[in-house]
Every structure is written in structure tokens, then in C-alpha cells.
Coordinates of C-alpha atoms in Angstrom, one line a residue:
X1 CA 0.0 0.0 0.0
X2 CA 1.5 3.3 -1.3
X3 CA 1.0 6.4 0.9
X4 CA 2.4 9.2 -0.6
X5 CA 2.8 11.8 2.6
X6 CA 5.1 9.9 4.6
X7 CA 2.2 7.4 6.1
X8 CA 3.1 3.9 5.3
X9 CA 2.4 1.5 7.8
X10 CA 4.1 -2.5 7.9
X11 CA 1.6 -3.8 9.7
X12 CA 2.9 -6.8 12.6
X13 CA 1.5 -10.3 12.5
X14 CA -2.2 -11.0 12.9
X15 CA -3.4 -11.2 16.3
X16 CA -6.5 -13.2 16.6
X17 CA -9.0 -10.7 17.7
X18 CA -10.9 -11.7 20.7
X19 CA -14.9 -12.4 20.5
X20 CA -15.9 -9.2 21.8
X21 CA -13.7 -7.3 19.7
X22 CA -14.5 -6.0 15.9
X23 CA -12.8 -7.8 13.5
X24 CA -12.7 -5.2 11.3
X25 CA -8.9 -4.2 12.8
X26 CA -6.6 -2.3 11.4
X27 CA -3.9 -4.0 12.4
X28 CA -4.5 -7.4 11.9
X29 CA -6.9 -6.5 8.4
X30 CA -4.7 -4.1 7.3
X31 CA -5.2 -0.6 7.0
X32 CA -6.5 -0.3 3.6
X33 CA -9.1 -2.5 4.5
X34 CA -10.4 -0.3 7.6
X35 CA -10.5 1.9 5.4
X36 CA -7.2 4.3 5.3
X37 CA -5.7 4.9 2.2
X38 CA -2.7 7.0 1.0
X39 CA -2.8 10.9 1.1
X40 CA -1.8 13.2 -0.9
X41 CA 1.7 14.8 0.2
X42 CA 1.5 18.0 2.1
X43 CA 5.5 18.5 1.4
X44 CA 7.2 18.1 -1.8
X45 CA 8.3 14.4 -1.9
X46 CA 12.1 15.4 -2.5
X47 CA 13.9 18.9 -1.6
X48 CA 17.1 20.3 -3.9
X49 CA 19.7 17.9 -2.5
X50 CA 17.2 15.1 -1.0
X51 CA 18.1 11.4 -1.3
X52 CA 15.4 10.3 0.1
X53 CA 14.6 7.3 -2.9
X54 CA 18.6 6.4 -2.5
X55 CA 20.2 4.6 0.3
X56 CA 21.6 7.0 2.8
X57 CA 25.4 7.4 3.4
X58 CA 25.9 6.9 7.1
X59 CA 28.2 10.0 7.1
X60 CA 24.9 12.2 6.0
X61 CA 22.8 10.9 8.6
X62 CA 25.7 11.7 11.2
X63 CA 25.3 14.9 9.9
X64 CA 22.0 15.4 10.0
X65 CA 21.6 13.9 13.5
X66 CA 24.1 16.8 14.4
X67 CA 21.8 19.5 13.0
X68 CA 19.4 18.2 14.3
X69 CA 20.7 19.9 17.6
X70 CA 21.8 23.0 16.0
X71 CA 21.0 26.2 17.8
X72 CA 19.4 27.4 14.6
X73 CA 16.3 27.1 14.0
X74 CA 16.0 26.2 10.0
X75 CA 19.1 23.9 10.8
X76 CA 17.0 21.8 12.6
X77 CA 13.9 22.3 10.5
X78 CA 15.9 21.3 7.4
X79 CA 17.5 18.7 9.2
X80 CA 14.3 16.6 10.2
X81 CA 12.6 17.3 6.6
X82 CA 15.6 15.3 5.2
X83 CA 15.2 12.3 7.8
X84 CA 12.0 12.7 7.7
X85 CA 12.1 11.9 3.7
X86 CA 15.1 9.5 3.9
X87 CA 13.0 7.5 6.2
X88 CA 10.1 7.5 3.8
X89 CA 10.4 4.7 1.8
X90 CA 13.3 2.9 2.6
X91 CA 13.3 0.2 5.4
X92 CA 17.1 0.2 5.5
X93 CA 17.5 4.3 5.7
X94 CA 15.2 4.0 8.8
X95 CA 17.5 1.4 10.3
X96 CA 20.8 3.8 9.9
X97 CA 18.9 6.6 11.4
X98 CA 17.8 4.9 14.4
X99 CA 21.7 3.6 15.1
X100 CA 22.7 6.9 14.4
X101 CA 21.1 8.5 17.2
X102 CA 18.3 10.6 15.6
X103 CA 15.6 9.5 17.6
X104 CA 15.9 11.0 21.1
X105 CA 16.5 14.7 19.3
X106 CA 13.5 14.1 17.1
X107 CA 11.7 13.8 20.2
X108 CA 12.9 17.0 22.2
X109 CA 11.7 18.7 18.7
X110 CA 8.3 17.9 18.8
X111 CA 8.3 20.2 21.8
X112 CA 9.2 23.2 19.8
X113 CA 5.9 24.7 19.1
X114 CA 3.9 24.7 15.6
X115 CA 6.8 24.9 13.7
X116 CA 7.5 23.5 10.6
X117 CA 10.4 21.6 12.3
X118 CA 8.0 20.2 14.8
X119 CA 5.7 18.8 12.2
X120 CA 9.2 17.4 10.1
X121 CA 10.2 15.5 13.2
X122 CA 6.7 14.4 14.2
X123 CA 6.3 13.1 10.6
X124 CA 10.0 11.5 10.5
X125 CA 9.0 9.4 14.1
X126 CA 6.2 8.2 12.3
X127 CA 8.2 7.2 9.6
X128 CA 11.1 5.7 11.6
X129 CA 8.3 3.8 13.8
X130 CA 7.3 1.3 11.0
X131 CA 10.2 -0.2 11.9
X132 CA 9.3 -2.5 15.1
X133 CA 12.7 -2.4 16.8
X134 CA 12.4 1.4 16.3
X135 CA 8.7 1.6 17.5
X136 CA 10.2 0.6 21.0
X137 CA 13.2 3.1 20.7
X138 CA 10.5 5.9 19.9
X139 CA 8.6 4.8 22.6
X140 CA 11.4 4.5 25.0
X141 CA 13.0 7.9 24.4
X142 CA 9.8 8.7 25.6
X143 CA 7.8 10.4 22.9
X144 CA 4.3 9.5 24.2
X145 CA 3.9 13.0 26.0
X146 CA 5.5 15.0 24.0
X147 CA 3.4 13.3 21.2
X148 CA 0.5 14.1 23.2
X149 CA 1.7 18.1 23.2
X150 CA 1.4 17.7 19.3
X151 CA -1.6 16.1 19.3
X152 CA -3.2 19.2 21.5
X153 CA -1.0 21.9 20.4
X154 CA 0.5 21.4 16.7
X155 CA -0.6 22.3 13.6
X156 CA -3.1 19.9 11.7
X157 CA -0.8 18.2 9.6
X158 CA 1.4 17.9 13.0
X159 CA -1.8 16.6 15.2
X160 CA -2.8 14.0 12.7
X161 CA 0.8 12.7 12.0
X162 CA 0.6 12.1 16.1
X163 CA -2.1 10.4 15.8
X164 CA -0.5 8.1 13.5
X165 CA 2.3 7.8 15.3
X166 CA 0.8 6.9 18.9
X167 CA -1.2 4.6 17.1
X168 CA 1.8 3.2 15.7
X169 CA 3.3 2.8 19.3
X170 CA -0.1 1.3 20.4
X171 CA 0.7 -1.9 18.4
X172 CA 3.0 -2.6 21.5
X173 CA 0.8 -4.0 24.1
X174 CA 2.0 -2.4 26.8
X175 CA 1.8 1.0 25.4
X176 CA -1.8 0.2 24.5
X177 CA -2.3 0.2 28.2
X178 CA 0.0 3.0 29.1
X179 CA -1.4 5.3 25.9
X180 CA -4.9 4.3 27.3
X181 CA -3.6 6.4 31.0
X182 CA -2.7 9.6 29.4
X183 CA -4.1 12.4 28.3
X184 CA -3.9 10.9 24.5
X185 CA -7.5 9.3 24.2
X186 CA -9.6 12.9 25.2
X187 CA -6.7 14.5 22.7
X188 CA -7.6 11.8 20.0
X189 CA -11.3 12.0 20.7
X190 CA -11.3 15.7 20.6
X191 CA -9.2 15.4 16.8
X192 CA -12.0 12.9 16.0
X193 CA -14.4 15.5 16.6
X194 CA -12.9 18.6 15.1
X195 CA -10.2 17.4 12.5
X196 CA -10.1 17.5 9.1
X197 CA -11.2 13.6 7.3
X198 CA -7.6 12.9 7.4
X199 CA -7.2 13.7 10.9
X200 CA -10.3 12.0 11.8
X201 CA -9.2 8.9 10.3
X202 CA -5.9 8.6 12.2
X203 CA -7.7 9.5 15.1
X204 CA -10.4 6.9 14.4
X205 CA -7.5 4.5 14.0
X206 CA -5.7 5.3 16.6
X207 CA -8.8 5.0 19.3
X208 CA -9.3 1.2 17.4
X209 CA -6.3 0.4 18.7
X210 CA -6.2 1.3 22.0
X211 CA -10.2 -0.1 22.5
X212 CA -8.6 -3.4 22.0
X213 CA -8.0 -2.9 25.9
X214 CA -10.7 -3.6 27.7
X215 CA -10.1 -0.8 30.1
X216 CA -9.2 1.8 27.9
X217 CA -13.1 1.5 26.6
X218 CA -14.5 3.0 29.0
X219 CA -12.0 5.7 29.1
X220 CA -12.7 6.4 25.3
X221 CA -16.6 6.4 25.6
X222 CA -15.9 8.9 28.8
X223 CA -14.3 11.1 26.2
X224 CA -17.3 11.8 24.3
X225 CA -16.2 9.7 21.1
X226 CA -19.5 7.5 20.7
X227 CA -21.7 10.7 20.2
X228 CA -18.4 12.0 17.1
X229 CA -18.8 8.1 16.2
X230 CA -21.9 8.2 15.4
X231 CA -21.6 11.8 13.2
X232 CA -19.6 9.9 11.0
X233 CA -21.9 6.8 10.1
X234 CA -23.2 9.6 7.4
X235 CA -22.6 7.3 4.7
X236 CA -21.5 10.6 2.7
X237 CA -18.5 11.3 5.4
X238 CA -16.7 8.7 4.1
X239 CA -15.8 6.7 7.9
X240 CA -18.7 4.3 8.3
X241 CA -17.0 1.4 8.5
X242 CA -13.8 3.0 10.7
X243 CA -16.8 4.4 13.0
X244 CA -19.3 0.8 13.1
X245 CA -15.8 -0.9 13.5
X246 CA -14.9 1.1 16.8
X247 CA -18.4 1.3 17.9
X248 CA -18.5 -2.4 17.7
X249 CA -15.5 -2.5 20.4
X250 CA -16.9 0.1 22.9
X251 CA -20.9 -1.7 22.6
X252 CA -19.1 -4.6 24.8
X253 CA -19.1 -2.2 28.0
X254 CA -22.1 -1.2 29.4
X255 CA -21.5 2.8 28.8
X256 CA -20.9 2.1 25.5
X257 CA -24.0 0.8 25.2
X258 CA -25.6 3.9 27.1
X259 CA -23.8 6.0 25.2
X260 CA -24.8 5.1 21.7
X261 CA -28.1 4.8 22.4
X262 CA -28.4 8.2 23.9
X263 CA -26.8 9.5 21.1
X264 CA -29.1 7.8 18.5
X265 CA -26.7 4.9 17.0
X266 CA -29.6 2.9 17.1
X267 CA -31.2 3.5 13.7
X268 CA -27.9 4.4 11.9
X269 CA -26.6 0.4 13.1
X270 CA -29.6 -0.7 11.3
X271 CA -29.2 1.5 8.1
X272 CA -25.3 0.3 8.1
X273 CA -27.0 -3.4 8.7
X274 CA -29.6 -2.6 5.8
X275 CA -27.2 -0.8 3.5
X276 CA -23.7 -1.1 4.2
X277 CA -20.6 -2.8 3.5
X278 CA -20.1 -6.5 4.7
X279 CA -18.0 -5.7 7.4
X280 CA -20.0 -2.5 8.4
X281 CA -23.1 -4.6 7.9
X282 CA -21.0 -7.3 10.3
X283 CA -19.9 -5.1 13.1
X284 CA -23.1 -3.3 13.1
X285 CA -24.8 -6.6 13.5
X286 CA -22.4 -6.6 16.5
X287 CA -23.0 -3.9 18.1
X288 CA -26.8 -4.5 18.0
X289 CA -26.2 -8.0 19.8
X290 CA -24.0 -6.3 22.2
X291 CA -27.4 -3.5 23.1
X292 CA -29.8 -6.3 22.8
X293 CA -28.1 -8.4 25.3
X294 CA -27.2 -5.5 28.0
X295 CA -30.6 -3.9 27.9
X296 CA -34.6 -4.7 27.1
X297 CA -35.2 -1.3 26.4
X298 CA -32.7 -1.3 24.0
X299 CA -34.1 -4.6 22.3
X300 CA -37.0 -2.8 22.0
X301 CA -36.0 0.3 20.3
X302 CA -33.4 -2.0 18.0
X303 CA -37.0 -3.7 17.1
X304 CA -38.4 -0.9 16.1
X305 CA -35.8 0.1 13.7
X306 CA -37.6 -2.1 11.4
X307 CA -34.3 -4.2 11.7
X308 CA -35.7 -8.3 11.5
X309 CA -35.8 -8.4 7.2
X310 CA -32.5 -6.6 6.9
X311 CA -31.5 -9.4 9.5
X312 CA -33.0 -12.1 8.0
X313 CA -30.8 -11.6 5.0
X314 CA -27.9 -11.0 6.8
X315 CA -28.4 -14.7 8.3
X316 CA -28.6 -15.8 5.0
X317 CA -25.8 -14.1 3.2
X318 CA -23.6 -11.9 5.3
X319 CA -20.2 -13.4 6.6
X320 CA -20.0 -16.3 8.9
X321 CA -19.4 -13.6 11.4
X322 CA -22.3 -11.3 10.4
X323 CA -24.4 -14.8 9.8
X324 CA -23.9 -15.5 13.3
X325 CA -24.8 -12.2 14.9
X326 CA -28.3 -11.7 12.6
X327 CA -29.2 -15.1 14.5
X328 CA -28.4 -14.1 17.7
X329 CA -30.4 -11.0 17.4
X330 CA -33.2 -12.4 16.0
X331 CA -33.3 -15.3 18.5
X332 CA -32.9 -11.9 21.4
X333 CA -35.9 -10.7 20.2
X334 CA -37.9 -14.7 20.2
X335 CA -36.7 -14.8 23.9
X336 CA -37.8 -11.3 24.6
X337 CA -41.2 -11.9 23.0
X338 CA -41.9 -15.1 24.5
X339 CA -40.9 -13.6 28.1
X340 CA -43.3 -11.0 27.4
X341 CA -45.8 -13.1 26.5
X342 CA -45.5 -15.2 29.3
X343 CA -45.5 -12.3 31.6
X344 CA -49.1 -11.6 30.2
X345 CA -50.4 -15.2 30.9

């Protein structure tokens, strides 16, 4: 998968997702199928002098790694642009880099302010962090805070590369768990909600992640995300399956399901179920289950959605997942009739 401003992700072995979480994730899917696909470049792709298609020499990088600590200002800036693009494309130049020291100074740059070098060296962390060895360098130099400063503070091309960045960190499980204790999920939630699309998206994705923790759901629904969630099932944003996918996760807590319900999720689950993609229709068909089983009310007012043909057709031709869902629902709503039934005897 190509992304053209500086965003490729190597995405780490599938994990098998766990029954309560969507398995529409990005991680183990891929991010093209969540639904993330390359942007258009924001900087030129090569500057007068840039090598960033060419294996670097290890003497540049020295250099650069030296700038990067120059007391002048478009020293430094110039400096991270040309790691930033050396470390685009080339999985060996992102190695050199990392032994070369660049990534602790990166870091102390990202709390310069919304600069342009502070949206170079966000960008070249990202970069350097599809790497896996280097994720944990990044990490341990520790640029979770300082990313967090970004992601409140930068620019918008700055904020969403963070985004992209601590979600690349949050493939690490224990940084799922300590991302999950910052301030980084309101930050995110709060980009979900006022971002561009691009920045939505690597907010979405970076919120998928971390909800793959059980206790960083509730922390995320806390945040206000459900009611920005459920904005963007407008099938004419174009996030409705990023948004049903993440919705899916946070309907297995309680508040989740309190939250989309109060928020109106209910009838946009059963347009996504009715109309969408197979795995919106899927983890729609999900998240329904997940409010059917917390909540009679909430059975009810899925049932009035008009929801049992769409899911009668799901259990015939969705995905084995989907399949399995649409029955469960339906055979909710037998249960729930019968016990109201038997409750007028």
C-alpha cells in the first residue's frame, strides 16, 4: 500500500481478535481494509539535495543527526525534513537513522511549538516507527507525552501525523495500556471531533487500537467519542465502517451501550446493517447484539428500527461472522417476545 505523505504503515503479525472485539482491525486487516488509504503529500516528496529514494550514506545521517541539535532554527527544521524523507520509503535508511542517534532529538523537537520543524520530526518518528525495533526506541525515548503536546498543540498536519504515530506505538501492548492512562485518548477523541477527514481517520485508527483494551473503553466512551462516532456513520462522510468498527468495540461495556443509544446509534446500526458494507453490515450486526443483550429497552427500540428483514438476509448471506450475529439478534428478540408473552399469561 503506497501512501504518498510519509504514512506507510508494515503492519505486525495478525493477532487473533478476541470475540468481543470487531474484526474489522486495522492491524490485523490491514489498514487499507479499515479503510485508510494513502494521502496526498502536504510536502514536496524530494527537496534540492534530497536522497530520500537512494540509500543513505551513514556520514549524512551523522550529519543530519548533528543539526538536528543546532541552535538554529532552520538547521534543525531542514535537518528533520531530510530524515523525515530518507526515512520514507526505505526500510534500510530507517534502520541507519535509528543507530545513528536521531531519535531521542527528534523527540525534544516535537516540543518546539507549531513549527515546521516540529511537524518534520513528528512526521520522520512516524516514519522511523514502521520499523518494530524502532517503535520501542521511539517509545522509550519517551515520545508519548511530548506526542501528546502535538496532538493538542501542533498544527493539523502535525496533530494527525501524532495520531498516527501513537497509534503506531499502540501496536505494542503495553503501550496500549500506558497510551490508554494519558491524556492521549480525550486528545484523539477531541481530533475525532474537530479534524479534518484525514485527521479523523488517524484518530479513528488510533482510538481502534487502543479499545482493543478492555479498560481503555471506557476511558474512550468517557471522552465523548460515541456521540463524534456516530456523526460519522453519514454514509457521505466517508468513515462508516472505521466508526461501526470502533463502535462495535466500545458496545461490549455497558457505557458504550448507554452511550450510543443516547446518542441515536440505534437506527444508523440498522441503516449500516440494511445498506452497508459487509463488514459495516457485520460489526453493526455486532453492536446491535452487544445492546440487545445489556438492555430490554434497547431490544425494543433496535426492534423498532424495522431491523428483522435486513436481518433475516444478513443470516442468510452476510459473513460467517455477520451470519452469526443476525441469529443471535433475532433469536434476542424470540426470547424477549416469549418472556413478554409469558409475563401476560
Amino acid at each position: 500500500m503506497s501512501r504518498s505523505d510519509d504514512k506507510t504503515v508494515v503492519l505486525p503479525a495478525a493477532q487473533s481478535p478476541s470475540p468481543n472485539h470487531s474484526s474489522f482491525s486495522p492491524w490485523s486487516q490491514g489498514c487499507s481494509n479499515y479503510g485508510y488509504d494513502g494521502h496526498d503529500v502536504r510536502t514536496p516528496s524530494s527537496t534540492p539535495g534530497s536522497r530520500s529514494d537512494d540509500p543513505a550514506d551513514y556520514s549524512l545521517v551523522e550529519r543530519l543527526v548533528d543539526d538536528l541539535k543546532s541552535p538554529d532554527e532552520e538547521v534543525r527544521a531542514a535537518a528533520a525534513l531530510e530524515l523525515r524523507l530518507l526515512a520514507r520509503h526505505s526500510a534500510d535508511n530507517r534502520i541507519l537513522i535509528a543507530r545513528c542517534g536521531a531519535i531521542p532529538p527528534l523527540v525534544s523537537l516535537l516540543d518546539s511549538g507549531p513549527t515546521q520543524t516540529q511537524e518534520h520530526a513528528v512526521t520522520a518518528l512516524l516514519n522511523l516507527s514502521i520499523n518494530n525495533r524502532n517503535k520501542v526506541a521511539v517509545a522509550e525515548a519517551g515520545a508519548v507525552e511530548p506526542l501528546i503536546h502535538v496532538l493538542k498543540c501542533g498544527s493539523m498536519v502535525a496533530r494527525e501525523n501524532a495520531a498516527a504515530t501513537l497509534s503506531s506505538l499502540a501496536v505494542l501492548e503495553e503501550y496500549k495500556i500506558r497510551i490508554g492512562r494519558t491524556e492521549a485518548v480525550k486528545a484523539l477523541v477531541d481530533l475525532l471531533g474537530s479534524g479534518n477527514l484525514r485527521g479523523k481517520k488517524d484518530a479513528a485508527t488510533a482510538l481502534f487500537s487502543l479499545s482493543i483494551i478492555h479498560e481503555n473503553k471506557a476511558r474512550i466512551v468517557q471522552a465523548g467519542a460515541v456521540r463524534h462516532l456516530v456523526q460519522l456513520m453519514d454514509p457521505d462522510g466517508g468513515m462508516v465502517d472505521k466508526s461501526v468498527a470502533l463502535v462495535a468495540n466500545l458496545s461490549t461495556i455497558s457505557e458504550g451501550c448507554q452511550a450510543i443509544a443516547q446518542v441515536g446509534g440505534i437506527p444508523l446500526l440498522v441503516e449500516v446493517v440494511e445498506a452497508g458494507s459487509e463488514k459495516g453490515k457485520e460489526n453493526a450486526a455486532s453492536a446491535l447484539l452487544q445492546l440487545c443483550m445489556n438492555n430490554h429497552k434497547f431490544c425494543s427500540l433496535v426492534l423498532q428500527e424495522g431491523v428483522v428483514p435486513p436481518l433475516i438476509a444478513l443470516s442468510h448471506s452476510g459473513t460467517p461472522r455477520a451470519k452469526e450475529k443476525a441469529q443471535q439478534i433475532l433469536s434476542q428478540f424470540r426470547c424477549q417476545r416469549e418472556g413478554n408473552f409469558g409475563r401476560r399469561r
